[in-house]
Coordinates of C-alpha atoms in Angstrom, one line a residue:
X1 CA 114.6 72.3 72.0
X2 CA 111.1 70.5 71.6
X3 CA 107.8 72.0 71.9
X4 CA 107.0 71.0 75.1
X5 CA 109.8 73.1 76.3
X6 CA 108.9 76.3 75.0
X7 CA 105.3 75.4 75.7
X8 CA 106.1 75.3 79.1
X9 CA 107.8 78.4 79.0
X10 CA 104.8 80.0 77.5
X11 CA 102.7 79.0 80.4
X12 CA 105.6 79.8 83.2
X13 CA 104.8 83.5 81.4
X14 CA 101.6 83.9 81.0
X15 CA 101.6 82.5 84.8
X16 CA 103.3 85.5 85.8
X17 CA 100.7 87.7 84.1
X18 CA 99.3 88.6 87.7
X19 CA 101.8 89.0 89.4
X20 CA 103.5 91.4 87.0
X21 CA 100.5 93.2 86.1
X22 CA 100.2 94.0 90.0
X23 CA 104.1 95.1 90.6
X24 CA 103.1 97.3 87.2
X25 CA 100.0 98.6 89.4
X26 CA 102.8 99.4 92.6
X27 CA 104.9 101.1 90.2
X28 CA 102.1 102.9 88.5
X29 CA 101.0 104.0 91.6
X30 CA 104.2 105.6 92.5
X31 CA 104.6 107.9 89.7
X32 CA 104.1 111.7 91.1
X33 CA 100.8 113.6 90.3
X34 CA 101.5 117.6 90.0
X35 CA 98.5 117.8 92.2
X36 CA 98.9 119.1 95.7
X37 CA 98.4 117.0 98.1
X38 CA 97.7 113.6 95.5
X39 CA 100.0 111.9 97.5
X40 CA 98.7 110.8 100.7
X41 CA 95.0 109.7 98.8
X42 CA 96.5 108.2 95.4
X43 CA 94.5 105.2 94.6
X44 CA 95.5 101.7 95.8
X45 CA 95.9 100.4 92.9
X46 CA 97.8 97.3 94.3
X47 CA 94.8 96.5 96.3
X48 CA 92.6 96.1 93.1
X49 CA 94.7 94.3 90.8
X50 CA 94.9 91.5 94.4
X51 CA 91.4 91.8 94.7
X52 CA 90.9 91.1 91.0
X53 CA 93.2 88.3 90.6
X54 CA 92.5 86.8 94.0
X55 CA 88.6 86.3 92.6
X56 CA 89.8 85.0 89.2
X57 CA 92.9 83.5 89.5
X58 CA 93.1 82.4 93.3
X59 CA 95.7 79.7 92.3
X60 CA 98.1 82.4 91.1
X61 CA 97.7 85.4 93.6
X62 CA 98.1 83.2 96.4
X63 CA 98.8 85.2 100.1
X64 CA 102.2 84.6 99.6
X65 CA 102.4 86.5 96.4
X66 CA 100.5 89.1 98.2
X67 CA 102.8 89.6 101.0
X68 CA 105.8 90.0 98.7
X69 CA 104.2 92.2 96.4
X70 CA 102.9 94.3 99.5
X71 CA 106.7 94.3 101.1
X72 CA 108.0 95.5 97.9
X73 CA 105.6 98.6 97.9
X74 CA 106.5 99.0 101.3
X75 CA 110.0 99.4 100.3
X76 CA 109.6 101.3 97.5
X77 CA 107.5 104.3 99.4
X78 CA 109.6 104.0 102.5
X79 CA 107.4 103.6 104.9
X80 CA 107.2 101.1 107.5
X81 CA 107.7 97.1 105.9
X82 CA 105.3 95.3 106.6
X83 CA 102.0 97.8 106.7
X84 CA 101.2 97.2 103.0
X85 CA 102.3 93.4 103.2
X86 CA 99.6 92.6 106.3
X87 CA 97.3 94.5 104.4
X88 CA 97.2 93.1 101.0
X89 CA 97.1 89.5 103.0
X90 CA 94.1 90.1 104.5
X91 CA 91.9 92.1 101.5
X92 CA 93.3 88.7 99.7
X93 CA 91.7 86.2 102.5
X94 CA 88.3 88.4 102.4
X95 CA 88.3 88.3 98.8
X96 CA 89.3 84.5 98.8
X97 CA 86.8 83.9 101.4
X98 CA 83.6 85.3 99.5
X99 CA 85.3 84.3 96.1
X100 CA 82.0 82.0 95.3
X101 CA 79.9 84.8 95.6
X102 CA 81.7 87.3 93.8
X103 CA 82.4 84.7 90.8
X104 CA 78.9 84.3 90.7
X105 CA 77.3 87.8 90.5
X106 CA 77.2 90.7 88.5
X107 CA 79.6 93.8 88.4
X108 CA 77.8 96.1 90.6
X109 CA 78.4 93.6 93.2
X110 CA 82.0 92.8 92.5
X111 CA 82.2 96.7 93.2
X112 CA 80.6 96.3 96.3
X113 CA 82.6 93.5 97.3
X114 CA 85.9 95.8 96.5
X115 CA 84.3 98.3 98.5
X116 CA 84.1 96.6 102.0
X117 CA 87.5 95.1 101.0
X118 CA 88.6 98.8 100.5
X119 CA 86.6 99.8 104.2
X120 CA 88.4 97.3 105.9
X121 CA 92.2 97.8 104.1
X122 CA 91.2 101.8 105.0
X123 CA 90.9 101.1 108.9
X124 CA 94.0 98.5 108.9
X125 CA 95.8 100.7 107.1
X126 CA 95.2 103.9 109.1
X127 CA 95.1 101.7 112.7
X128 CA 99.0 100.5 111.6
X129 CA 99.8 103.8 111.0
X130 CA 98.4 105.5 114.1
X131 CA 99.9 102.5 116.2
X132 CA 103.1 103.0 114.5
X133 CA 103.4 106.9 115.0
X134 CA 102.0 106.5 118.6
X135 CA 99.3 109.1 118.0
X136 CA 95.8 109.2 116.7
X137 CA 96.4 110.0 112.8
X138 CA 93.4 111.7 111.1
X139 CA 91.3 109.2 108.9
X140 CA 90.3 111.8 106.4
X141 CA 93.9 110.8 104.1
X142 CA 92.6 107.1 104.2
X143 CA 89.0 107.8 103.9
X144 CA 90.1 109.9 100.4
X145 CA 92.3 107.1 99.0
X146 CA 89.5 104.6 99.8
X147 CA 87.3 106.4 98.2
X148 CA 89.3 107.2 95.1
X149 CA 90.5 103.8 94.5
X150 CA 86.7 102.3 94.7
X151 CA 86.1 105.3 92.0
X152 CA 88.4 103.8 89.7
X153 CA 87.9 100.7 90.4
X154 CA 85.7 99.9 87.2
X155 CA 88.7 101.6 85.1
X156 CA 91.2 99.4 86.6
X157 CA 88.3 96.1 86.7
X158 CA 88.2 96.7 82.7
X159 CA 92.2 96.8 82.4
X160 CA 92.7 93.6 84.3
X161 CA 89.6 91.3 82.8
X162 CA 91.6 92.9 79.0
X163 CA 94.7 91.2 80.5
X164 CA 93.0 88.3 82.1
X165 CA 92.0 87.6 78.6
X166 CA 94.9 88.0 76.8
X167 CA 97.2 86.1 78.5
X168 CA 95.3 83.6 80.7
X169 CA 92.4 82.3 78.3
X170 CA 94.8 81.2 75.7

């Protein structure tokens, strides 16, 4: 065994740092809240560790990686496959689209970047779901989690850019 080899290894890890950090964030957000009705408006937390990675690391949070990750959330909540997959894909093109401007700014208008993101995942979202049921859901549910996951989006922000750092500046 030569250097190179576990060199390689160590970068084949530290690769996976986003993707792993954002199936943590889908299993994270699974775990049960004793809080009634926590459910249905639990932050997205997926959504910000795509958002995150697909601004600073677009080479390894491709849409591929989004759509996997969003069908394995799928699966894992039982709803319908596919919701959380088109989702994720399409906050990761905005995000990719306006990268250059987000890379380029300050914080507060990261945030406000996330936001819209989080506006537009909250209408997909709620349209697939009213589509699906074949009646007009109530927004209010989405509205909630929307606004919830752009309220901890700074917590979340300060946990990924710690892990960014760690494993992906080395």
């Amino acid at each position: 065994m030569t250097a190179t080899f576990w060199q390689k290894v160590d970068k084949t890890g530290r690769n996976l740092a986003p993707f792993a950090v954002t199936v943590m964030m889908v299993l994270i957000g699974m775990i049960p809240v004793p809080v009634p009705g926590y459910a249905p408006v639990a932050p997205n937390l997926t959504l910000v560790s795509v958002y995150y990675w697909t601004i600073h690391r677009p080479d390894l949070m491709r849409p591929g990686v989004a759509f996997l990750i969003g069908l394995l959330q799928d699966f894992l909540i039982g709803g319908p496959l596919g919701v959380n997959a088109l989702m994720l894909v399409v906050a990761q093109w905005a995000a990719l689209n306006q990268r250059r401007v987000f890379l380029a700014s300050t914080f507060a208008l990261l945030w406000f970047g996330f936001t819209l993101v989080m506006a537009g995942a909250v209408l997909l979202q709620w349209l697939a779901f009213s589509v699906l049921s074949g009646s007009m859901l109530s927004i209010m549910p989405a509205l909630f989690q929307g606004l919830l996951t752009v309220a901890v989006f700074p917590a979340v922000g300060w946990l990924l850019i710690r892990v960014h750092r760690a494993f992906l500046n080395g």
